[in-house]
PDB file of C-alpha atoms in Angstrom:
ATOM      1  CA  MET A   1     -36.857  -3.193 -28.278  1.00 67.00           C
ATOM      2  CA  GLN A   2     -33.075  -3.922 -28.751  1.00 81.00           C
ATOM      3  CA  GLU A   3     -32.555  -0.262 -28.511  1.00 87.00           C
ATOM      4  CA  THR A   4     -34.579  -0.138 -25.785  1.00 90.00           C
ATOM      5  CA  LEU A   5     -32.942  -3.142 -24.143  1.00 91.00           C
ATOM      6  CA  GLN A   6     -29.267  -1.843 -24.696  1.00 91.00           C
ATOM      7  CA  LEU A   7     -30.411   0.723 -22.993  1.00 93.00           C
ATOM      8  CA  LEU A   8     -31.076  -0.890 -19.857  1.00 94.00           C
ATOM      9  CA  ILE A   9     -27.804  -3.163 -20.302  1.00 93.00           C
ATOM     10  CA  GLU A  10     -25.813   0.759 -20.373  1.00 93.00           C
ATOM     11  CA  LEU A  11     -27.715   2.055 -17.546  1.00 95.00           C
ATOM     12  CA  GLN A  12     -27.568  -0.988 -15.307  1.00 95.00           C
ATOM     13  CA  GLU A  13     -24.043  -1.367 -16.194  1.00 93.00           C
ATOM     14  CA  ILE A  14     -23.087   2.378 -15.083  1.00 95.00           C
ATOM     15  CA  GLU A  15     -24.863   2.122 -12.413  1.00 95.00           C
ATOM     16  CA  ARG A  16     -23.057  -1.346 -10.924  1.00 94.00           C
ATOM     17  CA  LYS A  17     -19.875   1.219 -11.771  1.00 94.00           C
ATOM     18  CA  ILE A  18     -21.074   3.836  -9.427  1.00 95.00           C
ATOM     19  CA  GLN A  19     -22.142   1.035  -6.842  1.00 94.00           C
ATOM     20  CA  ALA A  20     -18.475   0.063  -6.958  1.00 94.00           C
ATOM     21  CA  LEU A  21     -17.093   3.285  -6.769  1.00 95.00           C
ATOM     22  CA  ALA A  22     -19.421   4.405  -3.638  1.00 94.00           C
ATOM     23  CA  GLU A  23     -18.043   0.204  -1.893  1.00 93.00           C
ATOM     24  CA  GLN A  24     -14.329   1.633  -2.300  1.00 92.00           C
ATOM     25  CA  LYS A  25     -14.458   4.532  -1.002  1.00 92.00           C
ATOM     26  CA  ALA A  26     -16.659   3.279   2.281  1.00 92.00           C
ATOM     27  CA  ARG A  27     -13.333   0.626   2.386  1.00 92.00           C
ATOM     28  CA  ALA A  28     -10.917   3.923   2.328  1.00 91.00           C
ATOM     29  CA  PRO A  29     -11.701   5.473   6.167  1.00 92.00           C
ATOM     30  CA  LYS A  30     -11.334   1.143   7.705  1.00 92.00           C
ATOM     31  CA  GLN A  31      -7.884   1.070   5.509  1.00 92.00           C
ATOM     32  CA  ILE A  32      -6.748   3.982   7.009  1.00 94.00           C
ATOM     33  CA  ALA A  33      -8.293   3.169  11.118  1.00 94.00           C
ATOM     34  CA  VAL A  34      -6.190  -0.452  10.191  1.00 94.00           C
ATOM     35  CA  LEU A  35      -3.160   1.560  10.174  1.00 95.00           C
ATOM     36  CA  GLU A  36      -3.618   3.453  12.398  1.00 96.00           C
ATOM     37  CA  GLU A  37      -3.815   1.537  15.101  1.00 96.00           C
ATOM     38  CA  GLU A  38      -0.978  -0.826  13.406  1.00 96.00           C
ATOM     39  CA  GLU A  39       0.870   3.138  14.114  1.00 96.00           C
ATOM     40  CA  LYS A  40      -0.617   3.115  17.758  1.00 97.00           C
ATOM     41  CA  ASN A  41      -0.462  -0.948  18.702  1.00 97.00           C
ATOM     42  CA  THR A  42       3.573  -0.368  16.873  1.00 97.00           C
ATOM     43  CA  GLU A  43       4.328   2.634  19.137  1.00 97.00           C
ATOM     44  CA  ALA A  44       2.654   1.364  22.516  1.00 98.00           C
ATOM     45  CA  THR A  45       5.239  -1.414  22.282  1.00 97.00           C
ATOM     46  CA  LEU A  46       8.342   0.996  22.319  1.00 97.00           C
ATOM     47  CA  VAL A  47       7.260   2.583  24.444  1.00 97.00           C
ATOM     48  CA  GLU A  48       6.599  -0.186  27.204  1.00 97.00           C
ATOM     49  CA  LYS A  49       9.779  -1.945  26.333  1.00 97.00           C
ATOM     50  CA  GLN A  50      11.501   1.670  26.824  1.00 97.00           C
ATOM     51  CA  GLN A  51       9.478   1.570  30.025  1.00 97.00           C
ATOM     52  CA  MET A  52      10.906  -1.791  30.574  1.00 96.00           C
ATOM     53  CA  LEU A  53      14.420  -0.954  30.326  1.00 96.00           C
ATOM     54  CA  GLU A  54      14.168   2.535  32.190  1.00 96.00           C
ATOM     55  CA  SER A  55      13.160   0.312  34.793  1.00 96.00           C
ATOM     56  CA  ILE A  56      15.458  -2.111  34.548  1.00 95.00           C
ATOM     57  CA  LEU A  57      18.490   0.832  34.866  1.00 95.00           C
ATOM     58  CA  LYS A  58      16.673   1.715  37.589  1.00 95.00           C
ATOM     59  CA  SER A  59      17.287  -0.870  39.892  1.00 94.00           C
ATOM     60  CA  HIS A  60      21.116  -1.309  38.492  1.00 94.00           C
ATOM     61  CA  ARG A  61      22.067   1.508  39.768  1.00 94.00           C
ATOM     62  CA  GLU A  62      20.182   0.673  42.585  1.00 95.00           C
ATOM     63  CA  LEU A  63      22.135  -2.138  43.155  1.00 95.00           C
ATOM     64  CA  GLU A  64      25.525  -1.075  42.849  1.00 95.00           C
ATOM     65  CA  ARG A  65      24.473   1.602  45.297  1.00 95.00           C
ATOM     66  CA  GLU A  66      24.051  -1.329  47.479  1.00 94.00           C
ATOM     67  CA  VAL A  67      27.532  -2.920  46.455  1.00 94.00           C
ATOM     68  CA  ASP A  68      29.101   0.180  47.238  1.00 95.00           C
ATOM     69  CA  ASP A  69      27.628  -0.151  50.958  1.00 95.00           C
ATOM     70  CA  PHE A  70      28.116  -3.619  51.422  1.00 93.00           C
ATOM     71  CA  GLU A  71      31.991  -2.512  50.579  1.00 92.00           C
ATOM     72  CA  GLY A  72      32.003  -0.181  52.671  1.00 94.00           C
ATOM     73  CA  ARG A  73      30.807  -2.606  55.639  1.00 92.00           C
ATOM     74  CA  LYS A  74      33.775  -4.559  54.571  1.00 92.00           C
ATOM     75  CA  ALA A  75      35.739  -2.727  54.746  1.00 93.00           C
ATOM     76  CA  ALA A  76      34.861  -1.145  58.275  1.00 92.00           C
ATOM     77  CA  SER A  77      34.463  -4.726  59.420  1.00 90.00           C
ATOM     78  CA  LYS A  78      38.167  -5.869  57.823  1.00 89.00           C
ATOM     79  CA  GLN A  79      39.338  -2.593  59.867  1.00 89.00           C
ATOM     80  CA  LYS A  80      37.557  -3.844  62.945  1.00 87.00           C
ATOM     81  CA  LEU A  81      40.060  -7.230  63.125  1.00 85.00           C
ATOM     82  CA  ILE A  82      43.066  -5.730  63.584  1.00 84.00           C
ATOM     83  CA  GLY A  83      41.689  -4.749  67.065  1.00 84.00           C
ATOM     84  CA  VAL A  84      39.848  -7.458  68.203  1.00 83.00           C
ATOM     85  CA  LYS A  85      41.143  -9.031  71.158  1.00 84.00           C
ATOM     86  CA  SER A  86      39.114 -12.659  71.473  1.00 88.00           C
ATOM     87  CA  ASN A  87      38.769 -15.383  68.801  1.00 91.00           C
ATOM     88  CA  LYS A  88      35.542 -15.764  69.481  1.00 89.00           C
ATOM     89  CA  GLU A  89      34.985 -11.950  68.188  1.00 90.00           C
ATOM     90  CA  TYR A  90      37.691 -12.892  65.472  1.00 90.00           C
ATOM     91  CA  GLN A  91      35.608 -15.495  64.563  1.00 92.00           C
ATOM     92  CA  ALA A  92      32.688 -13.001  64.525  1.00 92.00           C
ATOM     93  CA  THR A  93      33.961 -10.862  62.507  1.00 90.00           C
ATOM     94  CA  LEU A  94      34.707 -13.049  59.852  1.00 92.00           C
ATOM     95  CA  LYS A  95      31.692 -14.842  59.500  1.00 93.00           C
ATOM     96  CA  GLU A  96      30.544 -10.942  58.760  1.00 91.00           C
ATOM     97  CA  ILE A  97      32.395 -10.197  56.262  1.00 91.00           C
ATOM     98  CA  ASP A  98      31.353 -13.374  54.483  1.00 94.00           C
ATOM     99  CA  ASP A  99      28.464 -12.343  55.438  1.00 94.00           C
ATOM    100  CA  ILE A 100      28.867  -9.312  53.361  1.00 93.00           C
ATOM    101  CA  GLU A 101      30.827 -10.666  50.412  1.00 93.00           C
ATOM    102  CA  GLY A 102      28.035 -13.446  49.649  1.00 95.00           C
ATOM    103  CA  LEU A 103      25.970 -10.440  49.511  1.00 94.00           C
ATOM    104  CA  VAL A 104      27.675  -8.763  47.408  1.00 93.00           C
ATOM    105  CA  ARG A 105      28.241 -11.634  44.841  1.00 94.00           C
ATOM    106  CA  GLY A 106      23.889 -11.753  44.794  1.00 95.00           C
ATOM    107  CA  ARG A 107      23.483  -8.389  43.804  1.00 93.00           C
ATOM    108  CA  GLU A 108      26.947  -8.701  41.692  1.00 94.00           C
ATOM    109  CA  ASP A 109      25.199 -11.475  39.914  1.00 95.00           C
ATOM    110  CA  GLN A 110      22.118  -9.559  39.633  1.00 95.00           C
ATOM    111  CA  ILE A 111      23.950  -7.170  38.187  1.00 95.00           C
ATOM    112  CA  ILE A 112      25.396  -8.898  34.888  1.00 95.00           C
ATOM    113  CA  GLU A 113      22.138 -10.631  34.808  1.00 95.00           C
ATOM    114  CA  GLN A 114      19.704  -6.961  34.352  1.00 95.00           C
ATOM    115  CA  MET A 115      23.171  -5.939  31.470  1.00 95.00           C
ATOM    116  CA  GLU A 116      22.463  -9.142  29.507  1.00 95.00           C
ATOM    117  CA  THR A 117      18.520  -7.956  29.830  1.00 95.00           C
ATOM    118  CA  ALA A 118      19.299  -4.415  28.627  1.00 96.00           C
ATOM    119  CA  GLU A 119      21.442  -5.335  26.185  1.00 95.00           C
ATOM    120  CA  SER A 120      18.921  -7.281  24.681  1.00 96.00           C
ATOM    121  CA  LEU A 121      16.543  -5.064  26.058  1.00 96.00           C
ATOM    122  CA  GLU A 122      18.322  -2.259  23.935  1.00 96.00           C
ATOM    123  CA  LYS A 123      18.704  -4.069  20.199  1.00 96.00           C
ATOM    124  CA  GLU A 124      15.169  -4.896  20.469  1.00 97.00           C
ATOM    125  CA  ILE A 125      14.120  -0.966  21.103  1.00 97.00           C
ATOM    126  CA  LYS A 126      16.368  -0.250  17.962  1.00 97.00           C
ATOM    127  CA  GLU A 127      14.354  -2.523  16.180  1.00 97.00           C
ATOM    128  CA  GLN A 128      10.768  -1.632  17.534  1.00 97.00           C
ATOM    129  CA  LYS A 129      11.593   2.634  16.309  1.00 97.00           C
ATOM    130  CA  ARG A 130      12.662   1.434  12.958  1.00 97.00           C
ATOM    131  CA  LEU A 131       8.680  -0.720  12.869  1.00 97.00           C
ATOM    132  CA  VAL A 132       7.521   2.739  14.308  1.00 97.00           C
ATOM    133  CA  THR A 133       9.105   4.616  11.606  1.00 97.00           C
ATOM    134  CA  GLU A 134       7.821   2.191   8.891  1.00 97.00           C
ATOM    135  CA  ALA A 135       4.496   2.405  10.645  1.00 96.00           C
ATOM    136  CA  ARG A 136       4.427   6.453  10.293  1.00 96.00           C
ATOM    137  CA  GLU A 137       5.749   5.706   6.561  1.00 96.00           C
ATOM    138  CA  ARG A 138       3.082   3.272   5.640  1.00 95.00           C
ATOM    139  CA  LEU A 139       0.279   5.782   7.072  1.00 95.00           C
ATOM    140  CA  LYS A 140       1.435   8.794   5.574  1.00 95.00           C
ATOM    141  CA  ARG A 141       2.196   6.703   1.972  1.00 95.00           C
ATOM    142  CA  GLU A 142      -1.183   4.425   2.296  1.00 94.00           C
ATOM    143  CA  GLY A 143      -2.959   7.683   2.784  1.00 92.00           C
ATOM    144  CA  THR A 144      -2.248   9.667  -0.148  1.00 93.00           C
ATOM    145  CA  GLN A 145      -2.778   7.232  -1.878  1.00 94.00           C
ATOM    146  CA  LEU A 146      -6.077   6.401  -0.781  1.00 93.00           C
ATOM    147  CA  GLY A 147      -7.056   9.920  -0.918  1.00 91.00           C
ATOM    148  CA  LYS A 148      -5.654  10.797  -5.133  1.00 93.00           C
ATOM    149  CA  GLU A 149      -7.768   7.052  -5.213  1.00 93.00           C
ATOM    150  CA  ALA A 150     -10.818   8.856  -3.228  1.00 92.00           C
ATOM    151  CA  LYS A 151     -10.721  11.516  -5.556  1.00 93.00           C
ATOM    152  CA  LYS A 152      -9.945   9.974  -8.732  1.00 94.00           C
ATOM    153  CA  ALA A 153     -13.346   7.642  -7.503  1.00 95.00           C
ATOM    154  CA  ASP A 154     -15.267  11.013  -7.135  1.00 95.00           C
ATOM    155  CA  LYS A 155     -14.492  12.390 -10.603  1.00 96.00           C
ATOM    156  CA  LEU A 156     -15.840   8.794 -12.073  1.00 96.00           C
ATOM    157  CA  ILE A 157     -18.507   8.868 -10.046  1.00 96.00           C
ATOM    158  CA  ALA A 158     -19.878  12.655 -11.127  1.00 97.00           C
ATOM    159  CA  SER A 159     -18.616  11.771 -15.161  1.00 96.00           C
ATOM    160  CA  LEU A 160     -21.181   8.325 -14.991  1.00 97.00           C
ATOM    161  CA  GLU A 161     -23.406   9.482 -13.088  1.00 96.00           C
ATOM    162  CA  GLU A 162     -23.226  12.106 -15.482  1.00 96.00           C
ATOM    163  CA  GLN A 163     -24.066   9.591 -18.139  1.00 95.00           C
ATOM    164  CA  LYS A 164     -26.980   8.085 -16.394  1.00 95.00           C
ATOM    165  CA  GLU A 165     -29.271  11.082 -16.532  1.00 95.00           C
ATOM    166  CA  GLN A 166     -28.113  11.625 -20.247  1.00 95.00           C
ATOM    167  CA  LEU A 167     -29.429   7.683 -20.836  1.00 94.00           C
ATOM    168  CA  LYS A 168     -32.501   7.273 -18.577  1.00 95.00           C
ATOM    169  CA  PRO A 169     -34.504  10.533 -21.306  1.00 95.00           C
ATOM    170  CA  ARG A 170     -34.455   7.660 -24.114  1.00 95.00           C
ATOM    171  CA  ILE A 171     -35.661   4.756 -21.970  1.00 94.00           C
ATOM    172  CA  PRO A 172     -39.918   4.804 -21.607  1.00 94.00           C
ATOM    173  CA  ALA A 173     -40.976   5.690 -18.486  1.00 95.00           C
ATOM    174  CA  ASP A 174     -42.687   2.800 -17.896  1.00 94.00           C
ATOM    175  CA  LEU A 175     -39.729   0.665 -17.966  1.00 94.00           C
ATOM    176  CA  LEU A 176     -37.827   2.395 -16.548  1.00 95.00           C
ATOM    177  CA  LYS A 177     -40.007   2.959 -13.796  1.00 96.00           C
ATOM    178  CA  LYS A 178     -39.983  -1.097 -14.054  1.00 96.00           C
ATOM    179  CA  TYR A 179     -36.571  -1.106 -13.741  1.00 96.00           C
ATOM    180  CA  GLN A 180     -36.026   0.549 -11.216  1.00 96.00           C
ATOM    181  CA  PHE A 181     -38.267  -1.498  -8.597  1.00 96.00           C
ATOM    182  CA  ILE A 182     -36.959  -4.816 -10.191  1.00 96.00           C
ATOM    183  CA  ARG A 183     -33.353  -3.121  -8.806  1.00 95.00           C
ATOM    184  CA  ALA A 184     -34.077  -2.531  -5.615  1.00 95.00           C
ATOM    185  CA  ASN A 185     -35.985  -5.333  -4.962  1.00 94.00           C
ATOM    186  CA  ARG A 186     -33.890  -7.727  -6.325  1.00 94.00           C
ATOM    187  CA  GLY A 187     -30.101  -7.014  -5.143  1.00 92.00           C
ATOM    188  CA  GLY A 188     -29.089  -4.266  -7.115  1.00 92.00           C
ATOM    189  CA  VAL A 189     -29.465  -6.067 -10.649  1.00 95.00           C
ATOM    190  CA  ALA A 190     -32.468  -6.146 -12.727  1.00 96.00           C
ATOM    191  CA  LEU A 191     -31.552  -6.945 -15.686  1.00 95.00           C
ATOM    192  CA  ALA A 192     -30.319 -10.615 -16.214  1.00 94.00           C
ATOM    193  CA  PRO A 193     -28.188 -12.169 -18.701  1.00 93.00           C
ATOM    194  CA  VAL A 194     -29.023 -15.830 -20.273  1.00 94.00           C
ATOM    195  CA  HIS A 195     -26.365 -18.161 -21.414  1.00 91.00           C
ATOM    196  CA  THR A 196     -27.142 -22.139 -22.301  1.00 91.00           C
ATOM    197  CA  GLY A 197     -31.085 -21.897 -21.688  1.00 94.00           C
ATOM    198  CA  ALA A 198     -29.967 -20.470 -17.206  1.00 95.00           C
ATOM    199  CA  CYS A 199     -30.712 -16.707 -16.475  1.00 95.00           C
ATOM    200  CA  GLN A 200     -27.144 -16.167 -15.445  1.00 93.00           C
ATOM    201  CA  VAL A 201     -28.330 -14.387 -11.778  1.00 94.00           C
ATOM    202  CA  CYS A 202     -30.739 -17.437 -10.610  1.00 95.00           C
ATOM    203  CA  HIS A 203     -29.033 -19.939 -12.431  1.00 95.00           C
ATOM    204  CA  MET A 204     -32.563 -21.009 -12.871  1.00 96.00           C
ATOM    205  CA  ASN A 205     -32.995 -23.125 -16.489  1.00 97.00           C
ATOM    206  CA  LEU A 206     -35.308 -21.361 -18.706  1.00 96.00           C
ATOM    207  CA  PRO A 207     -38.506 -23.413 -19.901  1.00 96.00           C
ATOM    208  CA  PRO A 208     -37.187 -24.585 -23.995  1.00 95.00           C
ATOM    209  CA  GLN A 209     -40.307 -22.382 -24.697  1.00 95.00           C
ATOM    210  CA  ILE A 210     -39.423 -19.243 -23.176  1.00 95.00           C
ATOM    211  CA  PHE A 211     -35.778 -19.446 -24.214  1.00 95.00           C
ATOM    212  CA  ILE A 212     -36.544 -20.178 -27.864  1.00 93.00           C
ATOM    213  CA  ASP A 213     -39.060 -16.808 -27.474  1.00 93.00           C
ATOM    214  CA  LEU A 214     -36.083 -15.048 -26.621  1.00 94.00           C
ATOM    215  CA  GLN A 215     -33.303 -16.370 -28.897  1.00 93.00           C
ATOM    216  CA  ARG A 216     -36.002 -14.277 -31.138  1.00 90.00           C
ATOM    217  CA  ASN A 217     -35.162 -10.858 -29.432  1.00 89.00           C
ATOM    218  CA  GLU A 218     -38.899  -9.951 -30.429  1.00 88.00           C
ATOM    219  CA  LYS A 219     -40.051  -8.416 -26.810  1.00 91.00           C
ATOM    220  CA  MET A 220     -39.127  -7.749 -22.982  1.00 93.00           C
ATOM    221  CA  MET A 221     -39.054 -11.110 -21.167  1.00 95.00           C
ATOM    222  CA  TYR A 222     -38.165 -12.029 -17.830  1.00 96.00           C
ATOM    223  CA  CYS A 223     -36.991 -14.487 -15.767  1.00 96.00           C
ATOM    224  CA  PRO A 224     -40.237 -16.640 -14.440  1.00 96.00           C
ATOM    225  CA  ASN A 225     -38.443 -17.543 -11.346  1.00 96.00           C
ATOM    226  CA  CYS A 226     -36.146 -14.249 -10.182  1.00 96.00           C
ATOM    227  CA  GLN A 227     -38.367 -12.252 -11.966  1.00 95.00           C
ATOM    228  CA  ARG A 228     -35.787 -10.204 -13.618  1.00 96.00           C
ATOM    229  CA  ILE A 229     -35.081  -8.614 -16.927  1.00 96.00           C
ATOM    230  CA  ILE A 230     -33.243 -10.892 -19.116  1.00 95.00           C
ATOM    231  CA  TYR A 231     -31.316 -11.600 -22.550  1.00 94.00           C
ATOM    232  CA  TRP A 232     -29.417 -14.021 -24.894  1.00 93.00           C
ATOM    233  CA  MET A 233     -25.744 -13.171 -24.780  1.00 87.00           C
ATOM    234  CA  GLY A 234     -25.628 -14.718 -28.334  1.00 83.00           C
ATOM    235  CA  HIS A 235     -27.451 -11.365 -29.287  1.00 81.00           C
ATOM    236  CA  GLU A 236     -23.690  -9.219 -30.318  1.00 74.00           C
ATOM    237  CA  ALA A 237     -25.337  -6.305 -29.992  1.00 68.00           C
ATOM    238  CA  TYR A 238     -26.387  -6.673 -26.369  1.00 72.00           C
ATOM    239  CA  ARG A 239     -22.575  -7.977 -25.982  1.00 66.00           C
ATOM    240  CA  GLN A 240     -21.378  -4.898 -27.029  1.00 59.00           C
ATOM    241  CA  SER A 241     -23.612  -2.889 -24.645  1.00 52.00           C
ATOM    242  CA  SER A 242     -22.173  -5.081 -21.736  1.00 49.00           C
ATOM    243  CA  GLN A 243     -18.972  -4.434 -22.620  1.00 48.00           C
ATOM    244  CA  VAL A 244     -19.109  -0.715 -23.493  1.00 41.00           C
ATOM    245  CA  LEU A 245     -18.260  -0.150 -20.400  1.00 34.00           C
ATOM    246  CA  GLY A 246     -15.826  -2.577 -19.108  1.00 37.00           C
ATOM    247  CA  GLU A 247     -13.540  -1.322 -21.573  1.00 36.00           C
ATOM    248  CA  GLN A 248     -13.272   1.959 -19.843  1.00 36.00           C
ATOM    249  CA  GLU A 249     -11.870   0.709 -16.648  1.00 35.00           C
TER     250      GLU A 249
END
């Protein structure tokens, strides 16, 4: 009975490891997707800032053309002053020049403001380019690492599957079938260690007589609450069996 229980403990450890490795592999595509999304977002932010800068520079050029146009109109108005013959016309021309100068000042203020914004954006773009480079390198680096880990997991799973297939014929068929049934219906855990009189999976205390019988290690026993196969952790053989594969991690 002890040898059979040891085999079941080892089988459960093997299947636990296979499941853990499979879950690790399943997380890899999600991790890569997160990295790809980060790269996409940093690139989108860069494009957005570049478009903002281009829009500001375009507006800047338009304002400069307007200033040139106003300066031309102001020069024409000043030339016009030379030939005016009445005070009324003279005052009107002076007002025209003053209005144009007001428009020029307004445009120049906008130009200065845009230059400051453009300078700030250029710094942000430089930093954003750095972030894009980092995101791309991180995706490449971690994607490569995840790929290596997936290959390693495949090899380990194959090795564990081989160990499992070698182990199964050594377990009585009826007991193996019962183990598989319990495992399928109890969250992938068919065996439960017992410590200080309590099942370490469902955490229910065993009736005193059942715990005494369990320590005798004379027959296969089950938790009255969760129906899992139970074994006493105080037996050295079972502790060693449950640690065999753990030491191989």
